[in-house]
Short mmCIF file of C-alpha atoms and ligand atoms in Angstrom, two decimals:
data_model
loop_
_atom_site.label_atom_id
_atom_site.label_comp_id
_atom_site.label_asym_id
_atom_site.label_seq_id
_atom_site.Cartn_x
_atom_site.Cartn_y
_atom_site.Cartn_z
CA UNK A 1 51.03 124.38 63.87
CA UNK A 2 52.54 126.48 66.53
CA UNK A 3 54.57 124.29 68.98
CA UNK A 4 53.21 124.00 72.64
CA UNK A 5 55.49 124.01 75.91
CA UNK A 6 55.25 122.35 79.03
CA UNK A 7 55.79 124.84 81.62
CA UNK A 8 55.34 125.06 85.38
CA UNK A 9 54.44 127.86 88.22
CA UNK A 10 56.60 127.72 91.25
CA UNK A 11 55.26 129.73 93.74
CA UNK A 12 51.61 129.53 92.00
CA UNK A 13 49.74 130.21 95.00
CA UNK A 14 51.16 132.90 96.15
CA UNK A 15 50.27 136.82 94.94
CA UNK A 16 52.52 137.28 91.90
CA UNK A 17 51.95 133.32 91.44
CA UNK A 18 48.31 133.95 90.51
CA UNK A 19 49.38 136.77 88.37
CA UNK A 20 51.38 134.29 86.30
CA UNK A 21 48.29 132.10 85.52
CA UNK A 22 46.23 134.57 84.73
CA UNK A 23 48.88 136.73 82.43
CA UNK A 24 49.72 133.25 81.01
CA UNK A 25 45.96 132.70 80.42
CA UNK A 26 45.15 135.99 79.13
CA UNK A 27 48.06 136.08 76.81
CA UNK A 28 47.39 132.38 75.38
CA UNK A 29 50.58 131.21 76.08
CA UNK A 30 51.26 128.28 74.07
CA UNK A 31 50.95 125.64 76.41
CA UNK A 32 50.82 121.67 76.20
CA UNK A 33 51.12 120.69 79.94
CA UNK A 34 51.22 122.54 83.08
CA UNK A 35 52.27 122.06 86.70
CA UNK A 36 51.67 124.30 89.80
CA UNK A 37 54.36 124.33 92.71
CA UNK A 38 54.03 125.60 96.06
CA UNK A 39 54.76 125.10 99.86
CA UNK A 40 54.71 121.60 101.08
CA UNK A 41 51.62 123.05 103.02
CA UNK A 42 49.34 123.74 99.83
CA UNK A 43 50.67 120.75 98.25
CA UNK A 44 47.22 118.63 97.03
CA UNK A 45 45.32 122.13 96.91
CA UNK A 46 43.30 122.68 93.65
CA UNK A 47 44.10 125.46 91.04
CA UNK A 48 41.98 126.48 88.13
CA UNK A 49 43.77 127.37 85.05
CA UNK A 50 42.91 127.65 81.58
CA UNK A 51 39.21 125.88 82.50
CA UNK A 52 40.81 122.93 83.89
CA UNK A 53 42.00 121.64 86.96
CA UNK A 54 45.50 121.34 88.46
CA UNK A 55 46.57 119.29 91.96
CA UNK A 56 49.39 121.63 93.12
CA UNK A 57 52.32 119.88 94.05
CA UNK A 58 55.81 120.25 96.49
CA UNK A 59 58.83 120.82 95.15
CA UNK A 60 60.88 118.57 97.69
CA UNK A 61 61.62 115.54 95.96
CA UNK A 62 59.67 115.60 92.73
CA UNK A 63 60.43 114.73 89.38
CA UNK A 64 60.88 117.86 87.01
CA UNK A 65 61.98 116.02 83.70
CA UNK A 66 60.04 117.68 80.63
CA UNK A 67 59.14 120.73 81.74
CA UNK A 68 60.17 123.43 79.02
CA UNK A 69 60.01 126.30 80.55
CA UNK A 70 59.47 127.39 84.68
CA UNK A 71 58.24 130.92 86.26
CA UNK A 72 59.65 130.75 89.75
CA UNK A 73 57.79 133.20 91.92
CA UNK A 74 58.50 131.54 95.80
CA UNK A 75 61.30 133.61 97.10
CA UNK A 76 65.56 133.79 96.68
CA UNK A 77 65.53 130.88 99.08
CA UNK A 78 63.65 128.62 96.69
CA UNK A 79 65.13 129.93 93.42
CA UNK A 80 68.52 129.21 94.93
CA UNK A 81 67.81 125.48 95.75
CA UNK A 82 65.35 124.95 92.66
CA UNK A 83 66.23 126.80 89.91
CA UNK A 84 69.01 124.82 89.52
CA UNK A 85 67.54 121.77 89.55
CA UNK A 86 65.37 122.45 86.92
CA UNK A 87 67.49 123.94 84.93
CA UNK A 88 69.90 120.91 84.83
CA UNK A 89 66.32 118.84 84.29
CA UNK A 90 66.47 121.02 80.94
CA UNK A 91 63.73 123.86 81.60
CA UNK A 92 64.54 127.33 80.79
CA UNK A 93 63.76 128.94 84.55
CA UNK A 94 62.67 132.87 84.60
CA UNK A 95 63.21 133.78 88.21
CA UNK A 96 61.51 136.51 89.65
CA UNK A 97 63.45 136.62 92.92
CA UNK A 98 66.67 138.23 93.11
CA UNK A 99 68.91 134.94 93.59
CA UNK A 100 70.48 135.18 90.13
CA UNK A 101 70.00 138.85 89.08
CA UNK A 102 73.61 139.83 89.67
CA UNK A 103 75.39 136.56 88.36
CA UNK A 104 77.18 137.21 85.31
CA UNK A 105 76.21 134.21 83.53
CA UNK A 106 72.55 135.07 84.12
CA UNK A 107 70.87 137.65 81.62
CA UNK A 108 68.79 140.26 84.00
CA UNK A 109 66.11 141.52 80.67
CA UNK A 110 63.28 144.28 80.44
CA UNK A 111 62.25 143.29 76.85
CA UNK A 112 61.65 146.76 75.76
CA UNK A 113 65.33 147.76 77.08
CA UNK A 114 67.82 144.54 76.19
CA UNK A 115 65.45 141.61 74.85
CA UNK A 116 68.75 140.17 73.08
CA UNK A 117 70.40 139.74 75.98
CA UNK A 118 68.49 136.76 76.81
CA UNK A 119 70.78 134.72 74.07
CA UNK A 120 73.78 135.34 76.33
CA UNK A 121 72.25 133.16 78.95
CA UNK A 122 75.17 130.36 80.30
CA UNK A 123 72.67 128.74 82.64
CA UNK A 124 69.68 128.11 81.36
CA UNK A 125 68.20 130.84 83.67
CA UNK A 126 67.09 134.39 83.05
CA UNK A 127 66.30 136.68 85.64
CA UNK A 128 63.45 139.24 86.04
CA UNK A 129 64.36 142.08 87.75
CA UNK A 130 63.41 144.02 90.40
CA UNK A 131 60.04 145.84 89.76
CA UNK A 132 60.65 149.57 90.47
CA UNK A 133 63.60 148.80 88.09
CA UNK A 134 61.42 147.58 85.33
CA UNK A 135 58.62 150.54 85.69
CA UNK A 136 61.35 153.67 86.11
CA UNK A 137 63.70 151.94 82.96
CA UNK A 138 60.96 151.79 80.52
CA UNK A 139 60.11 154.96 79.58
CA UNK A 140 64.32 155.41 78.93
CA UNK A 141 64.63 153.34 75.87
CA UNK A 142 65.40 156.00 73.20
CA UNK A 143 67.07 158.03 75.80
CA UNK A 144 69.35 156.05 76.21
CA UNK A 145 70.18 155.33 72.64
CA UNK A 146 69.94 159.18 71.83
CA UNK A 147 71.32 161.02 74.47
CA UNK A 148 73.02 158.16 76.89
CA UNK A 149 72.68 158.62 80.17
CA UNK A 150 75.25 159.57 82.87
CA UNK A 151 73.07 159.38 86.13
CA UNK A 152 69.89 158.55 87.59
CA UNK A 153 68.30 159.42 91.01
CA UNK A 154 64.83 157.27 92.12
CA UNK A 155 62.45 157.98 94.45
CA UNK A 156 59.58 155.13 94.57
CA UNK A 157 56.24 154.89 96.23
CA UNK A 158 55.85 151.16 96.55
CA UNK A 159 52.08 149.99 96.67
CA UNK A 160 51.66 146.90 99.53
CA UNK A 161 51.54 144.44 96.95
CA UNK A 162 55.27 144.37 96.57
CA UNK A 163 55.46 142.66 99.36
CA UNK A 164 53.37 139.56 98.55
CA UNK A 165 50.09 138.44 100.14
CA UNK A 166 51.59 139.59 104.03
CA UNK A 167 51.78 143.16 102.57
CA UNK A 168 48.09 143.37 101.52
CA UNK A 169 47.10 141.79 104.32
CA UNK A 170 48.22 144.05 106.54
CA UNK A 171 47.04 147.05 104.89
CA UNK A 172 43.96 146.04 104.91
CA UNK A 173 44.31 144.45 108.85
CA UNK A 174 45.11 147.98 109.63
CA UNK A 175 42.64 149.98 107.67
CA UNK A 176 40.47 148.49 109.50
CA UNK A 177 42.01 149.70 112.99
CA UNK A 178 43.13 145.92 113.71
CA UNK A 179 47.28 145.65 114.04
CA UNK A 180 49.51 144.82 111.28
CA UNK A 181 51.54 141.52 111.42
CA UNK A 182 54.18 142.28 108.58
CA UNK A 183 55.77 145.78 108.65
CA UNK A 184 57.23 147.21 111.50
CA UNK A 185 54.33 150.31 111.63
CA UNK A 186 51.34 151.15 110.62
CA UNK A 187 51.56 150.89 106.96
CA UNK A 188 47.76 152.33 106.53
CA UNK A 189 48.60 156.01 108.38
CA UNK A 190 52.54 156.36 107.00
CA UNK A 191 54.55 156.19 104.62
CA UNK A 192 58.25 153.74 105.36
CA UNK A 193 61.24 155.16 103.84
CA UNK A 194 63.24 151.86 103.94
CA UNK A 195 62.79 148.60 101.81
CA UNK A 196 64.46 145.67 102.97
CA UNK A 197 67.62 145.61 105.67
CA UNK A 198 70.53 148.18 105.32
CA UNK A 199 73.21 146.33 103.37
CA UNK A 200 76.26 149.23 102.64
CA UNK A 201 76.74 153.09 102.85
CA UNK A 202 72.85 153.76 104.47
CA UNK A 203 71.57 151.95 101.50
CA UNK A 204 68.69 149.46 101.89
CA UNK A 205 68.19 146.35 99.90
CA UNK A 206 65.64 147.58 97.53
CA UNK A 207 67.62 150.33 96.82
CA UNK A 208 70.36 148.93 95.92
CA UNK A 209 68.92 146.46 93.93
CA UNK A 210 67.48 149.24 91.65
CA UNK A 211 71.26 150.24 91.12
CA UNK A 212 72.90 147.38 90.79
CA UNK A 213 70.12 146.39 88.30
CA UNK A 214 70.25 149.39 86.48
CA UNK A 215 73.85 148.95 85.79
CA UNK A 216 73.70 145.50 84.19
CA UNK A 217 70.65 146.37 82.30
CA UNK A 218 71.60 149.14 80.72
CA UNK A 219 75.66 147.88 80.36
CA UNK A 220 76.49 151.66 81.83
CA UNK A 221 78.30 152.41 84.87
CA UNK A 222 75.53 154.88 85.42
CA UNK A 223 75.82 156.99 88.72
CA UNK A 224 72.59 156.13 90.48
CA UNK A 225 70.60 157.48 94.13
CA UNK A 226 68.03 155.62 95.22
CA UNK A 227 65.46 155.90 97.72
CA UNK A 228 62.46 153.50 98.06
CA UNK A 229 60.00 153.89 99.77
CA UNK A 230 56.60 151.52 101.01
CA UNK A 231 53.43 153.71 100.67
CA UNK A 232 49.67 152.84 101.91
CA UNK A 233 48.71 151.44 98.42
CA UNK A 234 47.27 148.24 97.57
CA UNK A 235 48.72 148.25 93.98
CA UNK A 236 51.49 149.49 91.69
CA UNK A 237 54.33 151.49 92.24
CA UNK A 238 55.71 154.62 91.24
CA UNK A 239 58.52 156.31 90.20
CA UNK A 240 59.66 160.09 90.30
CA UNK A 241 63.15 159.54 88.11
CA UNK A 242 65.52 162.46 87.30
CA UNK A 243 67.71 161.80 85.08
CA UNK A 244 71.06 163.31 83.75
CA UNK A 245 72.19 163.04 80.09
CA UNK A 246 75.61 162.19 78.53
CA UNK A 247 74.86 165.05 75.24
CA UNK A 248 71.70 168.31 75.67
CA UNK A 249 68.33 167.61 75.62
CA UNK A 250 65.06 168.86 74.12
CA UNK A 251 62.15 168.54 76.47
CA UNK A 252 59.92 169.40 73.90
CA UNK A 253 60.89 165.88 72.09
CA UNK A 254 61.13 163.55 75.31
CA UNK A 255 57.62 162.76 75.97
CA UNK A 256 57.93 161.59 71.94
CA UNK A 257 60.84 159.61 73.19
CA UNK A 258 59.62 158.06 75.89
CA UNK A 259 56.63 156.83 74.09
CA UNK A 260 58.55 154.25 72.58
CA UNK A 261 58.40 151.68 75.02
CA UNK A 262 56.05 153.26 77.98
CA UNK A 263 52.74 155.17 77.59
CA UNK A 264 52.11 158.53 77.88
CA UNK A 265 49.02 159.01 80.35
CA UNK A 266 46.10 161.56 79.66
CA UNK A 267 46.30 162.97 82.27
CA UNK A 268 48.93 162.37 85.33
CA UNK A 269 49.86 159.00 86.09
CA UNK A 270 48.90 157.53 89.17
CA UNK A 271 48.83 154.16 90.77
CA UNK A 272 45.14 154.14 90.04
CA UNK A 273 45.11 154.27 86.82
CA UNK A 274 47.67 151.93 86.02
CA UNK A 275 46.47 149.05 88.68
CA UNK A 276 45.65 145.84 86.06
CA UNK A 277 47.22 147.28 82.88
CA UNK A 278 49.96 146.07 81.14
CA UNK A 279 51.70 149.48 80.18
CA UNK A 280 54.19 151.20 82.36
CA UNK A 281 52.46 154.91 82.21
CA UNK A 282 54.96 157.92 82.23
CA UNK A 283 54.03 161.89 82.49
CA UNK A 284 55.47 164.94 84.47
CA UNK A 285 58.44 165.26 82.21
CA UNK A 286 60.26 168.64 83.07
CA UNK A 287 63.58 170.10 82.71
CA UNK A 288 65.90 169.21 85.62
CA UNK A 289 66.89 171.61 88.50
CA UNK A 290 69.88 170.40 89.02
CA UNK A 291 71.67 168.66 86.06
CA UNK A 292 72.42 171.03 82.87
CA UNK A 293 71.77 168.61 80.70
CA UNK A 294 68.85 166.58 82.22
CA UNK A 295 64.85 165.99 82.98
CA UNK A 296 62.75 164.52 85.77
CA UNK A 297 59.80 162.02 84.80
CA UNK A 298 57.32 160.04 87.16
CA UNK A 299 56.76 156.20 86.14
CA UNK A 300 54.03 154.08 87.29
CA UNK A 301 53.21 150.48 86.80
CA UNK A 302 51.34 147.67 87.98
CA UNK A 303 54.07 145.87 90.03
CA UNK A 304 52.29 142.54 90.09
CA UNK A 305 52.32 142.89 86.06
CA UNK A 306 55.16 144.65 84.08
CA UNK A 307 56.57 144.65 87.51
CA UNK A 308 56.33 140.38 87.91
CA UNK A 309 54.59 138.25 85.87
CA UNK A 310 53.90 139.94 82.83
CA UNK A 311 57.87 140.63 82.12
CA UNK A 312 58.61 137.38 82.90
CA UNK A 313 55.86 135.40 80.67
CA UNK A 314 57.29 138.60 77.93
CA UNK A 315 60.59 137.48 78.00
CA UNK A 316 59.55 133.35 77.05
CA UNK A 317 57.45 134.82 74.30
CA UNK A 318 60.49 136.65 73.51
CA UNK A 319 62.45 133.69 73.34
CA UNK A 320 59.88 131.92 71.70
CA UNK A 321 59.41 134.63 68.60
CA UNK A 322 63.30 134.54 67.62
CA UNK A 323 64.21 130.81 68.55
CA UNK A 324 63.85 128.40 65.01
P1 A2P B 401 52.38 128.57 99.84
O1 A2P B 401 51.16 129.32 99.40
O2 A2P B 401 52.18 127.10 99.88
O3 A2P B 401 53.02 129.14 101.07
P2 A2P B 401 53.56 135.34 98.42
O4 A2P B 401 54.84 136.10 98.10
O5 A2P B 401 52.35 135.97 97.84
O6 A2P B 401 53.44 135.10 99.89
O7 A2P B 401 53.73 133.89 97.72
C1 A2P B 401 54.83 133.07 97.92
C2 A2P B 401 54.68 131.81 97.09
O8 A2P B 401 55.86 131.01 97.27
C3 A2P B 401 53.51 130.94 97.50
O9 A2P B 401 53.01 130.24 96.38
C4 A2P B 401 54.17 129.98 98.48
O10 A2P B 401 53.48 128.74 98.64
C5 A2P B 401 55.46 129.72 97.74
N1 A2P B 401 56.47 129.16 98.65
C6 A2P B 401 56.91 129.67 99.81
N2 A2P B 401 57.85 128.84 100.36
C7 A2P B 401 57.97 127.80 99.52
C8 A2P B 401 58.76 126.60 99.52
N3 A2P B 401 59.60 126.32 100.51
N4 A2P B 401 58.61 125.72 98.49
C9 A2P B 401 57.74 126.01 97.49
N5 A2P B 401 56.98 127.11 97.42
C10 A2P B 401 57.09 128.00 98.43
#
């Protein structure tokens, strides 16, 4: 018989926390007991999973022995102090916030890209990265085994969502002609060219992020632009990614090529069509204006998915598959 895990939800209230039952749910996770961690203020809150219910409980003080495996989901703050704790308490944590995504001794994994790197793990922790990272590397699999790749520039449209539950809130708030609470304007008439603070050179957090990421993904010093971008979306970001290769290019073959780990849409991709899908969607592929040896593609994904949860419940199965 297949062997069953005790695993836990931090942050299972919250947006992408939901998206972790239901992905876990859906995907009939092998599962023998569960626990659901949030604030101390839902803390006693009822949360139906799997056709039964769980009493979520606070994190502060609890006991976290025999837990296998946690999805944290709360924020950097609470991976920093948590994750930690539970991975000393012997659960494998998979950390959706950025706390641990640039510590060496912490694997940073898209399965389809570098699935193996989750057996150079030190810590007992794996990160998931940053979701417009996940949805513009996918499609670049066999690119990058074929032709390598020498530099990247992203532009993102970044549905709401991204943000958590204060990011759909305030769409809709202001849809509705009532003021936002979360971003600084109104996110329903404009789009805002800057994620997170500035941190170095004019780059924003989110931005750099996607390089950084990129980098230790891919194990290439890969020269990368970024610019992200929040648009008036409720779900799933996209990508327009132009990319420069280390040897020429066919364009003809690409979309082939790209089909190995993403999916090639109908028609064009948009946020629409990917919003509850598991499959980063990819389309537009063209020859670059600018780089000799290079193309431009447009990725889109449901962030709250392949972006979030469904990476990070991929990357236990992962672990689960070729662990004996
Ligand atoms: P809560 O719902 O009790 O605030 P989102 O990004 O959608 O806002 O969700 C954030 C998630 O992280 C929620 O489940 C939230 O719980 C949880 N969270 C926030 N702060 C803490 C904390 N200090 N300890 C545990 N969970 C937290």
């Amino acid at each position: 018989m297949c062997k069953k895990y005790n695993v836990a939800v931090v942050g299972a209230t919250g947006l992408i926390g939901g998206k972790f039952l239901e992905t876990l749910e859906k995907r009939r996770f092998p599962i023998n007991n569960f626990r659901a961690f949030a604030s101390e203020k839902s803390a006693g809150k009822i949360l139906r999973f799997n056709g039964s219910n769980y009493i979520v409980e606070k994190l502060d003080g609890n006991d976290f022995s025999g837990i296998d495996i946690a999805f944290f989901s709360a924020g950097k703050d609470v991976s920093l102090k948590y994750a930690p704790i539970f991975a000393e308490t012997g659960a494998l944590v998979i950390d959706n916030s950025s706390a641990f995504r640039g510590d060496e001794d912490v694997p940073l994994v898209i399965p389809e890209i570098n699935a193996a790197d989750v057996f150079k793990r030190k810590k007992n922790v794996i990160a998931n990265p940053n979701c417009s990272t996940i949805i513009a590397l996918v499609p670049l699999k066999k690119i990058l085994e074929k032709y390598g790749v020498k530099s990247l520039v992203f532009s993102t449209y970044q549905a709401v969502s991204g943000s958590g539950m204060k990011g759909v809130s305030d769409l809709l708030l202001t849809r509705q002609g009532f003021s936002g609470k979360f971003y600084p304007y109104d996110i329903s008439e404009t789009v805002i060219p800057q994620i997170g603070e500035i941190v170095e050179d004019g780059y924003a957090e989110e931005e750099l992020k996607m390089i950084n990421e990129t980098r230790k993904i891919t194990g290439r010093n890969v020269k990368i632009s970024a610019t992200c971008a929040r648009v008036p979306i409720e779900n799933c970001h996209g990508v327009s990614v132009e990319v420069e290769t280390e040897t020429p290019i066919d364009v003809s073959t690409l979309a082939a090529e790209a089909e190995y780990s993403a999916a090639r849409y109908k028609r064009i991709p948009t946020a629409y069509d990917a919003n509850g899908k598991n499959e980063v969607y990819f389309g537009r592929i063209r020859k670059s204006g600018v780089f000799k040896n290079g193309f431009s593609y447009f990725a889109v994904g449901d962030n709250t998915l392949k972006g979030a949860a469904l990476n990070a419940v991929q990357i236990a199965e992962y672990i689960i598959k070729n662990t004996r």
